Amino acid sequence: MILFPSLEVLWAALPEARVVGGAVRDTLAGKKLADVDLAAPLSPDEVMARLTTARIKSIPTGIAHGTVTALVADQHFEITTLRRDVKTDGRHALVAFTDDWQEDASRRDFTINAMSMDRNGRLFDYFGGVTDLRAGVVRFVGDAKTRIAEDYLRIMRFFRFFARYAVGAPDTEAVDAIEELRDGVLLLSAERVWSELKRILAAAQPVTALQLMQTTGVLERVLPEGFDIDRLAALIARGAPLDIMLRAAALLAGEIKTTAAQLKLSNEEAEILQRLQIPNTLHPTATDADLRRALANDDAPTLIARTWFVENWESLRTRLAATPRPVFPLQGRDLTELGIPQGPRIGKILAAVRRWWMENGCTATREDCRAQALLTIIK
Ligand code: ATP
Ligand code: MG
């Protein structure tokens, strides 16, 4: 099976390497591949040496935990030495290298993530991953409680893969273990939690997974400010585009500022969420002037995104997309040309003229605005 032509080049240098994890799972599921990871029963030094001999560029991206990145025709491949866990502490594992494929597979989280495939397309499925993938079952490799206690991030990862691959009821052993160990998510770094939440929201249909997060008590722990799954479900049912931030804005309840601080969102992300959560000032019966006024303050994508929070606003979306964004035509320079000296007065006059321009539907020209500025000064 040829996943990528560049993979053949890699396999020529490392015939014993296998594709592992997500790429095997997604190939079998017929999904688009994000990236291809490989594993090899060779030390990182050996991997580097083989790549060098084959004139393949390699970067020691994570030598300490056994990862080398190979660059073939602008494509990155991570090649990781087979590992086994020596010690785990709920998040970080101390690992040792091994040449045992099954040992490497048994430290992976879910059966569907623990498969590997060699250069001849032979599949190695030690824990029934194919059966689970076909049946839509996300199951831990080994004992669910033990695996979660080794690394609490696996609770969040369970919901990520559940949202993407699950069909029907969840694995009861996994659900029981998650319920029992749910406080473990409180130990995860905020960045990790937010990044996993975004991945869950990126699934085509994340609602069932979120409902399961709620019933297991995980969601209230990662979103203590509150959440509104029904609002998200309604937004998706309305056909809103798959936009993670729009979905997040629908899901998050309570003060965005507090959630943003708790989950350590970037300023940019926090701003996007805040902009999206401003209640709609527009209405489907808005006049063209109302639309222009709204567009003078916010860009069309933001205004269109907000319409997905309400029912039956198709026509408004179409009109917003078709209306050019008006730009207030007056600048400070225009006022100095009119003889007003530099200083705070300029800003005040600009603001007053902009208000007048908005009230009049954002169609006044630069000349009109200059005239209005003069009127403001005289008054
Ligand atoms: P995605 O398409 O979301 O990237 P993926 O399977 O590639 O899915 P990654 O998070 O990129 O997921 O991890 C790659 C692989 O590494 C997984 O398929 C899994 O086998 C293993 N893995 C990653 N994180 C863990 C973990 N915390 N515990 C156990 N195995 C893990
Ligand atoms: Mg991946």
Coordinates of C-alpha atoms and ligand atoms in Angstrom, one line a residue:
M1 CA 0.0 0.0 0.0
I2 CA 1.5 3.3 -1.0
L3 CA 0.3 6.1 1.3
F4 CA 2.7 8.7 -0.2
P5 CA 5.4 8.3 -3.0
S6 CA 7.9 9.9 -0.6
L7 CA 7.3 7.0 1.8
E8 CA 8.9 4.6 -0.7
V9 CA 12.1 6.7 -0.5
L10 CA 12.1 6.4 3.3
W11 CA 11.4 2.7 3.2
A12 CA 14.3 2.1 0.8
A13 CA 16.6 3.5 3.6
L14 CA 14.7 1.9 6.5
P15 CA 13.0 -1.2 5.3
E16 CA 12.2 -2.4 8.8
A17 CA 10.2 0.8 9.7
R18 CA 6.5 0.7 9.9
V19 CA 3.8 3.3 9.6
V20 CA 2.1 3.6 13.1
G21 CA -0.8 5.2 14.9
G22 CA -3.2 7.6 13.2
A23 CA -2.0 7.1 9.7
V24 CA -2.8 3.3 9.8
R25 CA -6.1 4.0 11.5
D26 CA -7.2 6.7 9.0
T27 CA -6.0 4.7 6.0
L28 CA -8.2 1.8 7.1
A29 CA -11.1 4.2 7.9
G30 CA -10.7 5.8 4.4
K31 CA -10.1 9.2 5.9
K32 CA -7.8 11.9 4.7
L33 CA -4.3 11.5 6.3
A34 CA -3.0 14.5 8.3
D35 CA 0.5 13.2 8.7
V36 CA 2.4 9.9 8.6
D37 CA 4.4 8.8 11.6
L38 CA 6.7 5.8 11.5
A39 CA 8.4 3.6 14.1
A40 CA 11.6 1.6 13.8
P41 CA 13.4 -1.0 15.8
L42 CA 16.5 1.1 15.5
S43 CA 18.1 3.6 17.8
P44 CA 17.7 7.3 16.9
D45 CA 21.5 7.3 16.0
E46 CA 21.0 4.4 13.6
V47 CA 18.0 6.0 12.0
M48 CA 20.0 9.3 11.5
A49 CA 22.9 7.3 10.0
R50 CA 20.7 5.4 7.6
L51 CA 19.0 8.6 6.5
T52 CA 22.3 10.3 5.9
T53 CA 23.6 7.4 3.8
A54 CA 20.5 7.6 1.7
R55 CA 21.0 11.4 1.4
I56 CA 17.7 12.1 3.1
K57 CA 17.7 15.2 5.3
S58 CA 17.1 14.4 8.9
I59 CA 16.4 16.7 11.9
P60 CA 16.9 15.4 15.5
T61 CA 13.6 16.9 16.7
G62 CA 13.2 14.7 19.8
I63 CA 16.2 12.5 20.2
A64 CA 15.7 12.2 23.9
H65 CA 12.4 10.4 23.4
G66 CA 13.6 8.7 20.2
T67 CA 12.2 10.9 17.5
V68 CA 14.0 11.9 14.3
T69 CA 12.2 13.9 11.6
A70 CA 13.0 13.0 8.0
L71 CA 12.4 15.4 5.2
V72 CA 11.5 13.9 1.8
A73 CA 10.3 16.1 -1.0
D74 CA 9.1 18.8 1.4
Q75 CA 7.2 16.2 3.4
H76 CA 8.0 15.7 7.1
F77 CA 7.9 12.2 8.6
E78 CA 8.5 11.5 12.3
I79 CA 10.4 8.3 12.9
T80 CA 10.4 7.1 16.5
T81 CA 12.4 4.3 18.0
L82 CA 10.2 1.6 19.5
R83 CA 9.6 2.3 23.2
R84 CA 8.3 0.8 26.4
D85 CA 7.3 2.7 29.5
V86 CA 9.6 2.4 32.5
K87 CA 7.7 4.8 34.7
T88 CA 4.6 6.9 34.4
D89 CA 3.3 9.6 36.7
G90 CA -0.1 10.6 35.3
R91 CA 1.3 12.7 32.4
H92 CA 5.0 12.2 31.7
A93 CA 6.5 8.7 31.0
L94 CA 10.0 7.6 31.4
V95 CA 10.7 5.4 28.4
A96 CA 13.3 2.9 27.3
F97 CA 14.0 1.9 23.7
T98 CA 13.1 -1.6 22.6
D99 CA 13.0 -3.7 19.4
D100 CA 9.7 -5.3 20.4
W101 CA 6.8 -4.1 18.2
Q102 CA 4.1 -5.4 20.5
E103 CA 5.6 -3.7 23.5
D104 CA 5.5 -0.4 21.6
A105 CA 1.9 -1.0 20.6
S106 CA 0.9 -1.9 24.1
R107 CA 1.9 1.6 25.4
R108 CA -0.4 3.3 22.9
D109 CA -3.7 4.5 24.1
F110 CA -6.5 2.9 22.1
T111 CA -6.8 -0.3 20.0
I112 CA -7.5 1.7 16.9
N113 CA -4.3 3.7 17.5
A114 CA -2.1 0.7 18.2
M115 CA -1.8 -0.8 14.7
S116 CA 1.2 -0.7 12.4
M117 CA 1.8 -1.4 8.8
D118 CA 5.0 -2.4 7.0
R119 CA 6.3 -1.5 3.6
N120 CA 4.4 -4.5 2.0
G121 CA 1.1 -3.3 3.3
R122 CA 1.0 -6.0 6.0
L123 CA -1.1 -4.9 8.9
F124 CA 0.0 -5.7 12.5
D125 CA -3.0 -5.4 14.8
Y126 CA -2.2 -6.8 18.2
F127 CA -5.3 -5.7 20.1
G128 CA -8.2 -6.0 17.7
G129 CA -8.0 -2.4 16.4
V130 CA -9.6 -3.3 13.0
T131 CA -12.6 -4.9 14.6
D132 CA -13.1 -1.9 16.9
L133 CA -12.6 0.6 14.1
R134 CA -15.3 -1.2 12.0
A135 CA -17.6 -1.4 14.9
G136 CA -17.0 2.2 16.0
V137 CA -15.6 1.3 19.4
V138 CA -13.0 3.3 21.1
R139 CA -11.3 1.0 23.6
F140 CA -8.3 1.3 25.7
V141 CA -5.4 -1.0 25.1
G142 CA -5.3 -3.1 28.3
D143 CA -7.1 -2.1 31.5
A144 CA -8.8 1.3 31.2
K145 CA -8.2 2.5 34.7
T146 CA -4.5 1.6 34.7
R147 CA -4.1 3.3 31.3
I148 CA -5.8 6.5 32.5
A149 CA -3.9 6.6 35.8
E150 CA -0.6 6.4 33.7
D151 CA -1.6 9.5 31.8
Y152 CA -4.7 11.6 32.5
L153 CA -4.6 13.2 29.1
R154 CA -6.0 9.9 27.8
I155 CA -9.4 11.0 29.2
M156 CA -9.4 13.9 26.8
R157 CA -8.0 11.8 24.0
F158 CA -10.8 9.3 24.5
F159 CA -13.4 12.0 23.7
R160 CA -11.3 13.2 20.7
F161 CA -11.4 9.7 19.1
F162 CA -14.9 9.0 20.4
A163 CA -16.1 12.1 18.6
R164 CA -14.4 11.0 15.4
Y165 CA -14.9 7.3 15.2
A166 CA -17.6 6.1 17.6
V167 CA -20.8 4.5 16.5
G168 CA -23.5 3.8 19.0
A169 CA -22.9 3.4 22.8
P170 CA -19.5 3.9 24.3
D171 CA -17.3 1.2 25.8
T172 CA -18.6 0.7 29.3
E173 CA -15.2 -0.1 30.8
A174 CA -13.8 3.2 29.4
V175 CA -16.8 5.2 30.7
D176 CA -16.6 3.7 34.2
A177 CA -12.9 4.3 34.4
I178 CA -13.3 7.9 33.2
E179 CA -16.0 8.5 35.8
E180 CA -13.9 7.2 38.6
L181 CA -10.7 9.0 37.6
R182 CA -12.3 12.2 36.2
D183 CA -10.5 14.5 38.7
G184 CA -7.3 13.6 36.8
V185 CA -8.2 16.2 34.2
L186 CA -7.7 18.9 36.9
L187 CA -4.0 18.0 36.8
L188 CA -3.6 18.6 33.1
S189 CA -2.1 21.8 31.9
A190 CA -4.6 24.4 30.6
E191 CA -3.0 24.5 27.2
R192 CA -3.4 20.7 26.8
V193 CA -7.1 20.8 27.8
W194 CA -7.9 23.6 25.4
S195 CA -6.0 22.0 22.6
E196 CA -7.9 18.7 23.1
L197 CA -11.2 20.6 23.4
K198 CA -10.5 22.2 20.0
R199 CA -9.8 18.8 18.5
I200 CA -13.1 17.5 19.9
L201 CA -14.9 20.5 18.4
A202 CA -13.2 19.8 15.1
A203 CA -15.0 16.5 14.6
A204 CA -17.9 16.6 12.2
Q205 CA -20.4 15.7 14.9
P206 CA -19.0 16.5 18.4
V207 CA -22.3 16.7 20.2
T208 CA -22.5 13.1 21.4
A209 CA -18.9 13.2 22.7
L210 CA -19.6 16.4 24.6
Q211 CA -22.8 14.9 26.1
L212 CA -20.7 12.0 27.3
M213 CA -18.2 14.4 28.7
Q214 CA -21.0 16.0 30.6
T215 CA -22.6 12.8 32.0
T216 CA -19.1 11.5 33.1
G217 CA -18.5 14.8 34.9
V218 CA -15.5 15.7 32.8
L219 CA -16.9 18.7 31.0
E220 CA -17.8 20.6 34.2
R221 CA -14.2 20.1 35.4
V222 CA -12.6 21.4 32.2
L223 CA -15.2 24.2 31.7
P224 CA -16.1 25.3 35.3
E225 CA -17.6 28.6 33.9
G226 CA -20.3 26.6 32.2
F227 CA -21.3 25.3 28.8
D228 CA -24.3 25.1 26.6
I229 CA -24.3 21.9 24.5
D230 CA -27.8 22.5 23.2
R231 CA -26.7 25.9 21.7
L232 CA -23.8 24.2 19.9
A233 CA -26.1 21.4 18.7
A234 CA -28.6 23.9 17.3
L235 CA -25.8 25.8 15.5
I236 CA -24.6 22.7 13.9
A237 CA -28.1 21.6 13.0
R238 CA -28.6 24.9 11.2
G239 CA -25.7 24.0 8.9
A240 CA -23.1 26.4 10.3
P241 CA -19.7 25.8 8.7
L242 CA -17.2 23.7 10.6
D243 CA -15.4 26.6 12.3
I244 CA -13.8 25.6 15.6
M245 CA -14.0 29.1 17.2
L246 CA -17.6 29.5 16.2
R247 CA -18.4 26.2 17.8
A248 CA -16.4 27.1 20.9
A249 CA -18.3 30.4 21.1
A250 CA -21.5 28.4 21.0
L251 CA -20.4 25.9 23.6
L252 CA -18.8 28.2 26.2
A253 CA -21.2 29.8 28.6
G254 CA -20.4 32.3 31.3
E255 CA -17.7 35.0 31.2
I256 CA -15.4 34.4 28.2
K257 CA -12.7 36.4 29.9
T258 CA -12.7 34.0 32.8
T259 CA -12.6 30.9 30.6
A260 CA -9.9 32.4 28.4
A261 CA -7.8 33.0 31.5
Q262 CA -8.5 29.5 32.9
L263 CA -7.7 27.7 29.7
K264 CA -4.8 30.1 28.8
L265 CA -6.2 31.0 25.4
S266 CA -4.1 33.2 23.2
N267 CA -5.2 36.9 23.1
E268 CA -6.2 36.4 19.5
E269 CA -8.4 33.4 20.3
A270 CA -10.0 35.2 23.3
E271 CA -10.7 38.2 21.1
I272 CA -12.3 36.1 18.4
L273 CA -14.6 34.4 21.0
Q274 CA -15.6 37.7 22.5
R275 CA -16.4 39.2 19.2
L276 CA -18.5 36.1 18.3
Q277 CA -20.4 36.2 21.5
I278 CA -21.6 39.8 21.3
P279 CA -25.4 39.5 20.9
N280 CA -26.5 40.1 17.4
T281 CA -27.4 43.7 16.8
L282 CA -28.7 42.9 13.3
H283 CA -32.1 41.4 12.5
P284 CA -33.3 39.7 9.2
T285 CA -35.4 42.9 8.5
A286 CA -32.3 45.1 8.7
T287 CA -32.2 47.8 6.1
D288 CA -29.2 48.2 3.7
A289 CA -28.1 51.2 5.9
D290 CA -28.2 48.9 9.0
L291 CA -26.0 46.4 7.2
R292 CA -23.5 49.1 6.2
R293 CA -23.4 50.4 9.8
A294 CA -22.8 47.0 11.2
L295 CA -20.1 46.4 8.5
A296 CA -18.4 49.7 9.4
N297 CA -17.7 48.2 12.9
D298 CA -17.2 44.5 12.3
D299 CA -16.0 42.5 9.2
A300 CA -18.5 40.4 7.3
P301 CA -17.1 37.0 8.5
T302 CA -17.7 38.0 12.1
L303 CA -21.2 39.3 11.4
I304 CA -22.0 36.2 9.3
A305 CA -20.6 33.9 12.0
R306 CA -22.9 35.5 14.6
T307 CA -26.0 34.9 12.5
W308 CA -25.5 31.2 13.0
F309 CA -26.6 31.6 16.6
V310 CA -30.2 32.3 15.5
E311 CA -32.7 30.6 13.3
N312 CA -33.6 31.4 9.7
W313 CA -31.1 34.1 8.9
E314 CA -30.0 32.8 5.5
S315 CA -31.1 35.9 3.7
L316 CA -29.2 38.1 6.1
R317 CA -26.0 36.1 5.5
T318 CA -26.4 36.4 1.8
R319 CA -26.8 40.2 2.0
L320 CA -23.9 40.6 4.4
A321 CA -21.7 38.6 2.1
A322 CA -22.7 40.8 -0.8
T323 CA -22.4 44.1 0.9
P324 CA -19.0 45.9 0.5
R325 CA -17.5 47.0 3.8
P326 CA -17.8 50.8 4.1
V327 CA -14.7 52.6 5.1
F328 CA -15.0 55.9 7.0
P329 CA -13.5 58.3 4.5
L330 CA -12.2 61.0 6.8
Q331 CA -8.7 61.0 8.3
G332 CA -6.8 63.2 10.8
R333 CA -4.9 64.6 7.8
D334 CA -8.1 66.0 6.4
L335 CA -8.7 68.0 9.5
T336 CA -5.2 69.5 9.7
E337 CA -5.7 70.5 6.1
L338 CA -8.8 72.4 7.3
G339 CA -6.6 74.2 9.7
I340 CA -7.3 72.3 12.9
P341 CA -4.1 72.0 14.9
Q342 CA -2.8 68.6 15.9
G343 CA -4.1 67.4 19.3
P344 CA -6.9 65.6 21.1
R345 CA -9.5 67.8 19.4
I346 CA -8.8 66.0 16.1
G347 CA -9.9 62.7 17.6
K348 CA -13.0 64.2 19.0
I349 CA -14.0 65.8 15.7
L350 CA -13.3 62.5 13.8
A351 CA -15.5 60.6 16.3
A352 CA -18.3 63.1 15.9
V353 CA -18.2 63.0 12.2
R354 CA -18.0 59.2 12.2
R355 CA -21.1 59.1 14.3
W356 CA -22.9 61.4 11.8
W357 CA -21.6 59.2 8.9
M358 CA -23.0 56.1 10.6
E359 CA -26.3 57.7 11.4
N360 CA -26.6 58.6 7.7
G361 CA -26.0 55.0 6.5
C362 CA -22.3 55.2 5.8
T363 CA -22.7 56.6 2.3
A364 CA -21.4 60.2 2.8
T365 CA -18.3 60.9 0.8
R366 CA -15.0 62.3 1.9
E367 CA -16.1 65.8 0.7
D368 CA -19.4 65.5 2.7
C369 CA -17.5 64.4 5.7
R370 CA -15.1 67.4 5.4
A371 CA -18.1 69.7 5.2
Q372 CA -19.6 68.1 8.3
A373 CA -16.3 68.5 10.1
L374 CA -16.4 72.2 9.4
L375 CA -20.0 72.3 10.7
T376 CA -18.9 70.5 13.9
I377 CA -16.1 73.1 14.4
I378 CA -18.3 76.1 13.9
K379 CA -20.9 74.6 16.3
Ligands
ATP1 P1 -4.6 12.8 14.9 O1 -5.2 12.5 13.6 O2 -5.6 13.5 15.9 O3 -3.3 13.5 15.0 P2 -3.1 10.6 15.9 O4 -3.5 9.1 16.2 O5 -2.0 10.9 15.0 O6 -4.4 11.3 15.6 P3 -1.5 11.9 17.9 O7 -1.9 12.6 19.1 O8 -0.8 12.6 16.8 O9 -2.8 11.1 17.4 O10 -0.6 10.7 18.4 C1 0.0 9.7 17.5 C2 0.0 8.3 18.1 O11 0.8 8.3 19.3 C3 -1.4 7.9 18.5 O12 -2.1 7.2 17.4 C4 -1.1 6.9 19.6 O13 -0.8 5.6 19.1 C5 0.1 7.5 20.3 N1 -0.2 8.4 21.4 C6 -0.2 9.7 21.4 N2 -0.4 10.2 22.6 C7 -0.6 9.2 23.4 C8 -0.9 9.1 24.8 N3 -1.1 10.1 25.6 N4 -1.0 7.8 25.3 C9 -0.8 6.7 24.6 N5 -0.5 6.8 23.3 C10 -0.4 8.0 22.7
MG2 MG -1.1 12.9 14.7

